[in-house]
Amino acid sequence: SDFNPGEIYGQPNGIENRACNVGTQSGSFNGVPAYMNCPIGSSNTYGDSYVGSVYVGKKWQCVEYVQRYYKIVYNLNIKPAFGNANTYWTNNNHSSVGLQKFANGSVAPQVGDILVSTSGSFGHVAIVTGVTSSTVSIIDQNFSSTSQRNITRSGNTIGNFSSGYSVAGLVRKMAPATTPTLVLPAQNATNLLAPINFSWTCPNGTEYRIQIIESTKFQGFSSLNGFSGTMAYNNNIGNILSFIWTNPTKGKTYYWTVRANNSAGQSQFA
């Protein structure tokens, strides 16, 4: 063999040993290259990795690729929410960085999802690059000499990274909050008596800003006009959220709107 002894590594998925050159590009997706860690599957690191001034992990661990990918492609800094790869599943910090998690088999995988294993000492993570009815294509670091490969799929259930690394679930970029639908009061309602119950629906907001504006002040919806306030609600029975206004002025005309917010973004009903 012409391999140097210091360049031989063993791989957790049983692929034959090959030369390992640290930092060699081993794949790329959406313009984000993956690099070799040596030996594959080890905790060895080769310095800190940054996207601009944002720290995304240790070169060239599996979590570094996922965190670098999400920063470059989605402009999300997800590193503060997680530690080792297995914490992508065991932690519940996802919404704080605009993510949500789904157990394996509960939803169909999508391109851009993070597949998570909690196996081994530290787990493993990879990015989904393609989906067919029977396979899921992935890219990762620090697991094999081929960073891009296919794993099996049956329905929504995703097969193992390898015989010893099952997929616990997937983590997905949270969709921005959708535009709320105003329910009550009805459009152009008149002769309302205090207290007035304002209610709306919104499937994925976590915080809402309701704005109530007098017609004499109305010059387009703005936080500078009329009454407004930021409130987080827990009374979302049947996905209907509400705010009770106790002191409207009799005889005045009001306009109102609600803006929904979550950690992935916000939208406004106008």
GROMACS .gro file of C-alpha atoms in nm:
model
  270
    1SER     CA    1   0.000   0.000   0.000
    2ASP     CA    2   0.112   0.356  -0.062
    3PHE     CA    3  -0.094   0.487   0.232
    4ASN     CA    4   0.097   0.645   0.519
    5PRO     CA    5   0.018   0.480   0.854
    6GLY     CA    6  -0.099   0.814   0.995
    7GLU     CA    7  -0.359   0.842   0.721
    8ILE     CA    8  -0.546   0.520   0.786
    9TYR     CA    9  -0.879   0.544   0.957
   10GLY     CA   10  -1.167   0.321   1.056
   11GLN     CA   11  -1.523   0.423   0.974
   12PRO     CA   12  -1.835   0.364   1.187
   13ASN     CA   13  -2.040   0.242   0.890
   14GLY     CA   14  -1.798  -0.029   0.786
   15ILE     CA   15  -1.672   0.120   0.457
   16GLU     CA   16  -1.317   0.005   0.373
   17ASN     CA   17  -1.024   0.202   0.508
   18ARG     CA   18  -0.882   0.471   0.283
   19ALA     CA   19  -0.639   0.760   0.304
   20CYS     CA   20  -0.772   1.049   0.508
   21ASN     CA   21  -0.653   1.399   0.426
   22VAL     CA   22  -0.780   1.655   0.676
   23GLY     CA   23  -0.969   1.942   0.518
   24THR     CA   24  -1.002   1.777   0.176
   25GLN     CA   25  -1.340   1.859   0.020
   26SER     CA   26  -1.557   1.548   0.030
   27GLY     CA   27  -1.881   1.686  -0.115
   28SER     CA   28  -2.088   2.001  -0.167
   29PHE     CA   29  -2.454   2.101  -0.167
   30ASN     CA   30  -2.604   2.440  -0.247
   31GLY     CA   31  -2.254   2.580  -0.264
   32VAL     CA   32  -2.163   2.464   0.088
   33PRO     CA   33  -1.868   2.223   0.078
   34ALA     CA   34  -1.814   1.937   0.323
   35TYR     CA   35  -1.462   1.848   0.437
   36MET     CA   36  -1.276   1.546   0.570
   37ASN     CA   37  -1.219   1.496   0.940
   38CYS     CA   38  -0.945   1.251   1.040
   39PRO     CA   39  -0.980   0.988   1.153
   40ILE     CA   40  -1.341   0.962   1.037
   41GLY     CA   41  -1.583   0.931   1.328
   42SER     CA   42  -1.338   1.075   1.578
   43SER     CA   43  -1.369   1.371   1.811
   44ASN     CA   44  -1.059   1.527   1.656
   45THR     CA   45  -1.100   1.891   1.558
   46TYR     CA   46  -0.881   2.126   1.357
   47GLY     CA   47  -0.964   2.474   1.478
   48ASP     CA   48  -1.273   2.692   1.485
   49SER     CA   49  -1.501   2.750   1.187
   50TYR     CA   50  -1.675   3.080   1.113
   51VAL     CA   51  -1.919   3.221   0.861
   52GLY     CA   52  -1.816   3.584   0.867
   53SER     CA   53  -1.793   3.659   1.238
   54VAL     CA   54  -2.041   3.386   1.340
   55TYR     CA   55  -1.889   3.078   1.502
   56VAL     CA   56  -2.042   2.760   1.357
   57GLY     CA   57  -1.838   2.485   1.523
   58LYS     CA   58  -1.517   2.286   1.525
   59LYS     CA   59  -1.357   2.180   1.198
   60TRP     CA   60  -1.464   1.926   1.063
   61GLN     CA   61  -1.728   1.774   1.288
   62CYS     CA   62  -2.073   1.677   1.162
   63VAL     CA   63  -2.242   1.957   1.357
   64GLU     CA   64  -2.006   2.211   1.199
   65TYR     CA   65  -2.135   2.130   0.851
   66VAL     CA   66  -2.500   2.149   0.957
   67GLN     CA   67  -2.448   2.478   1.140
   68ARG     CA   68  -2.243   2.627   0.857
   69TYR     CA   69  -2.504   2.515   0.601
   70TYR     CA   70  -2.792   2.673   0.795
   71LYS     CA   71  -2.604   2.998   0.839
   72ILE     CA   72  -2.504   3.024   0.472
   73VAL     CA   73  -2.828   2.900   0.313
   74TYR     CA   74  -3.093   3.021   0.561
   75ASN     CA   75  -2.900   3.289   0.753
   76LEU     CA   76  -2.991   3.110   1.077
   77ASN     CA   77  -2.739   3.086   1.360
   78ILE     CA   78  -2.844   2.758   1.518
   79LYS     CA   79  -2.521   2.687   1.708
   80PRO     CA   80  -2.627   2.854   2.038
   81ALA     CA   81  -2.915   2.607   2.081
   82PHE     CA   82  -2.718   2.283   2.061
   83GLY     CA   83  -2.399   2.105   2.166
   84ASN     CA   84  -2.314   1.758   2.038
   85ALA     CA   85  -2.510   1.607   1.749
   86ASN     CA   86  -2.741   1.410   1.980
   87THR     CA   87  -2.859   1.733   2.145
   88TYR     CA   88  -3.029   1.824   1.819
   89TRP     CA   89  -3.285   1.570   1.936
   90THR     CA   90  -3.259   1.565   2.315
   91ASN     CA   91  -3.266   1.943   2.363
   92ASN     CA   92  -3.588   2.138   2.327
   93ASN     CA   93  -3.430   2.467   2.218
   94HIS     CA   94  -3.540   2.446   1.856
   95SER     CA   95  -3.796   2.725   1.845
   96SER     CA   96  -3.544   2.970   1.993
   97VAL     CA   97  -3.343   2.953   1.669
   98GLY     CA   98  -3.629   2.908   1.422
   99LEU     CA   99  -3.639   2.528   1.407
  100GLN     CA  100  -3.887   2.253   1.487
  101LYS     CA  101  -3.837   1.878   1.530
  102PHE     CA  102  -4.033   1.573   1.415
  103ALA     CA  103  -3.996   1.209   1.520
  104ASN     CA  104  -3.883   0.969   1.250
  105GLY     CA  105  -4.188   0.848   1.061
  106SER     CA  106  -4.417   1.134   1.163
  107VAL     CA  107  -4.365   1.354   0.856
  108ALA     CA  108  -4.215   1.315   0.511
  109PRO     CA  109  -3.851   1.430   0.485
  110GLN     CA  110  -3.774   1.744   0.285
  111VAL     CA  111  -3.463   1.890   0.127
  112GLY     CA  112  -3.282   2.099   0.387
  113ASP     CA  113  -3.398   1.892   0.685
  114ILE     CA  114  -3.143   1.790   0.947
  115LEU     CA  115  -3.148   1.416   1.015
  116VAL     CA  116  -3.048   1.333   1.373
  117SER     CA  117  -2.916   1.017   1.536
  118THR     CA  118  -2.864   0.987   1.910
  119SER     CA  119  -2.656   0.670   1.874
  120GLY     CA  120  -2.301   0.638   1.997
  121SER     CA  121  -2.141   0.880   2.239
  122PHE     CA  122  -2.225   1.198   2.049
  123GLY     CA  123  -2.487   1.111   1.784
  124HIS     CA  124  -2.475   1.224   1.423
  125VAL     CA  125  -2.641   1.487   1.201
  126ALA     CA  126  -2.669   1.529   0.825
  127ILE     CA  127  -2.847   1.753   0.574
  128VAL     CA  128  -3.109   1.611   0.337
  129THR     CA  129  -3.019   1.693  -0.023
  130GLY     CA  130  -3.285   1.495  -0.208
  131VAL     CA  131  -3.590   1.277  -0.153
  132THR     CA  132  -3.749   0.998  -0.358
  133SER     CA  133  -4.020   0.749  -0.265
  134SER     CA  134  -3.756   0.500  -0.149
  135THR     CA  135  -3.441   0.697  -0.067
  136VAL     CA  136  -3.317   1.004   0.115
  137SER     CA  137  -2.998   1.165  -0.016
  138ILE     CA  138  -2.776   1.328   0.247
  139ILE     CA  139  -2.453   1.520   0.293
  140ASP     CA  140  -2.250   1.515   0.614
  141GLN     CA  141  -1.905   1.528   0.769
  142ASN     CA  142  -1.705   1.293   0.992
  143PHE     CA  143  -1.898   0.974   0.912
  144SER     CA  144  -1.762   0.828   0.590
  145SER     CA  145  -1.519   0.903   0.310
  146THR     CA  146  -1.819   0.980   0.089
  147SER     CA  147  -2.004   1.277   0.231
  148GLN     CA  148  -2.289   1.243  -0.019
  149ARG     CA  149  -2.485   0.918  -0.030
  150ASN     CA  150  -2.833   0.767  -0.009
  151ILE     CA  151  -3.009   0.599   0.281
  152THR     CA  152  -3.336   0.409   0.259
  153ARG     CA  153  -3.686   0.535   0.315
  154SER     CA  154  -4.015   0.349   0.364
  155GLY     CA  155  -4.311   0.585   0.367
  156ASN     CA  156  -4.218   0.860   0.611
  157THR     CA  157  -3.975   0.636   0.799
  158ILE     CA  158  -3.606   0.697   0.728
  159GLY     CA  159  -3.355   0.414   0.750
  160ASN     CA  160  -3.031   0.413   0.948
  161PHE     CA  161  -2.716   0.610   0.875
  162SER     CA  162  -2.545   0.275   0.938
  163SER     CA  163  -2.622  -0.044   1.130
  164GLY     CA  164  -2.532   0.126   1.457
  165TYR     CA  165  -2.675   0.471   1.390
  166SER     CA  166  -3.054   0.488   1.368
  167VAL     CA  167  -3.233   0.813   1.283
  168ALA     CA  168  -3.432   0.945   1.578
  169GLY     CA  169  -3.599   1.219   1.378
  170LEU     CA  170  -3.553   1.529   1.173
  171VAL     CA  171  -3.518   1.899   1.247
  172ARG     CA  172  -3.662   2.153   1.003
  173LYS     CA  173  -3.649   2.524   0.946
  174MET     CA  174  -3.965   2.667   1.097
  175ALA     CA  175  -4.198   2.835   0.852
  176PRO     CA  176  -4.246   3.209   0.916
  177ALA     CA  177  -4.562   3.297   1.100
  178THR     CA  178  -4.857   3.303   0.862
  179THR     CA  179  -5.090   3.598   0.825
  180PRO     CA  180  -5.356   3.587   1.098
  181THR     CA  181  -5.721   3.560   1.002
  182LEU     CA  182  -5.938   3.807   1.190
  183VAL     CA  183  -6.253   3.650   1.334
  184LEU     CA  184  -6.426   3.899   1.568
  185PRO     CA  185  -6.549   4.170   1.559
  186ALA     CA  186  -6.702   4.126   1.217
  187GLN     CA  187  -6.604   4.362   0.937
  188ASN     CA  188  -6.786   4.698   0.978
  189ALA     CA  189  -6.948   4.587   1.304
  190THR     CA  190  -7.140   4.864   1.483
  191ASN     CA  191  -7.290   4.932   1.826
  192LEU     CA  192  -7.036   4.718   2.008
  193LEU     CA  193  -7.039   4.738   2.386
  194ALA     CA  194  -6.740   4.714   2.616
  195PRO     CA  195  -6.565   4.488   2.680
  196ILE     CA  196  -6.492   4.405   2.316
  197ASN     CA  197  -6.348   4.062   2.243
  198PHE     CA  198  -6.101   4.064   1.952
  199SER     CA  199  -6.018   3.717   1.822
  200TRP     CA  200  -5.818   3.570   1.535
  201THR     CA  201  -5.666   3.246   1.413
  202CYS     CA  202  -5.305   3.172   1.323
  203PRO     CA  203  -5.153   2.822   1.296
  204ASN     CA  204  -4.791   2.891   1.383
  205GLY     CA  205  -4.747   3.220   1.564
  206THR     CA  206  -4.597   3.232   1.912
  207GLU     CA  207  -4.645   3.600   1.990
  208TYR     CA  208  -4.893   3.857   1.861
  209ARG     CA  209  -4.921   4.233   1.843
  210ILE     CA  210  -5.272   4.371   1.825
  211GLN     CA  211  -5.317   4.728   1.713
  212ILE     CA  212  -5.636   4.930   1.761
  213ILE     CA  213  -5.644   5.271   1.595
  214GLU     CA  214  -5.898   5.554   1.601
  215SER     CA  215  -6.024   5.656   1.260
  216THR     CA  216  -5.919   6.015   1.327
  217LYS     CA  217  -5.560   5.899   1.369
  218PHE     CA  218  -5.556   5.639   1.094
  219GLN     CA  219  -5.280   5.704   0.839
  220GLY     CA  220  -5.185   5.346   0.765
  221PHE     CA  221  -5.109   5.093   1.031
  222SER     CA  222  -4.809   5.193   1.239
  223SER     CA  223  -4.684   5.126   1.590
  224LEU     CA  224  -4.684   5.505   1.637
  225ASN     CA  225  -5.062   5.540   1.595
  226GLY     CA  226  -5.331   5.468   1.850
  227PHE     CA  227  -5.312   5.188   2.103
  228SER     CA  228  -5.083   4.890   2.052
  229GLY     CA  229  -4.920   4.629   2.271
  230THR     CA  230  -4.716   4.312   2.248
  231MET     CA  231  -4.874   4.012   2.418
  232ALA     CA  232  -4.804   3.639   2.423
  233TYR     CA  233  -5.122   3.432   2.456
  234ASN     CA  234  -5.188   3.092   2.602
  235ASN     CA  235  -5.565   3.095   2.560
  236ASN     CA  236  -5.556   2.951   2.208
  237ILE     CA  237  -5.840   2.700   2.241
  238GLY     CA  238  -5.910   2.562   1.897
  239ASN     CA  239  -5.631   2.782   1.760
  240ILE     CA  240  -5.840   3.096   1.824
  241LEU     CA  241  -5.650   3.369   2.004
  242SER     CA  242  -5.806   3.671   2.164
  243PHE     CA  243  -5.765   4.005   2.336
  244ILE     CA  244  -6.034   4.169   2.548
  245TRP     CA  245  -6.046   4.551   2.530
  246THR     CA  246  -6.222   4.697   2.830
  247ASN     CA  247  -6.215   5.073   2.764
  248PRO     CA  248  -6.314   5.170   2.409
  249THR     CA  249  -6.468   5.517   2.371
  250LYS     CA  250  -6.835   5.508   2.279
  251GLY     CA  251  -6.919   5.660   1.941
  252LYS     CA  252  -6.570   5.637   1.791
  253THR     CA  253  -6.469   5.430   1.490
  254TYR     CA  254  -6.170   5.200   1.526
  255TYR     CA  255  -5.955   4.996   1.292
  256TRP     CA  256  -5.761   4.693   1.411
  257THR     CA  257  -5.498   4.450   1.295
  258VAL     CA  258  -5.285   4.168   1.433
  259ARG     CA  259  -4.924   4.083   1.352
  260ALA     CA  260  -4.808   3.728   1.418
  261ASN     CA  261  -4.453   3.648   1.513
  262ASN     CA  262  -4.238   3.343   1.570
  263SER     CA  263  -3.864   3.287   1.580
  264ALA     CA  264  -3.856   3.229   1.204
  265GLY     CA  265  -4.022   3.557   1.107
  266GLN     CA  266  -4.339   3.760   1.117
  267SER     CA  267  -4.620   3.873   0.891
  268GLN     CA  268  -4.891   4.134   0.931
  269PHE     CA  269  -5.259   4.142   0.854
  270ALA     CA  270  -5.349   4.490   0.724
   0.00000   0.00000   0.00000
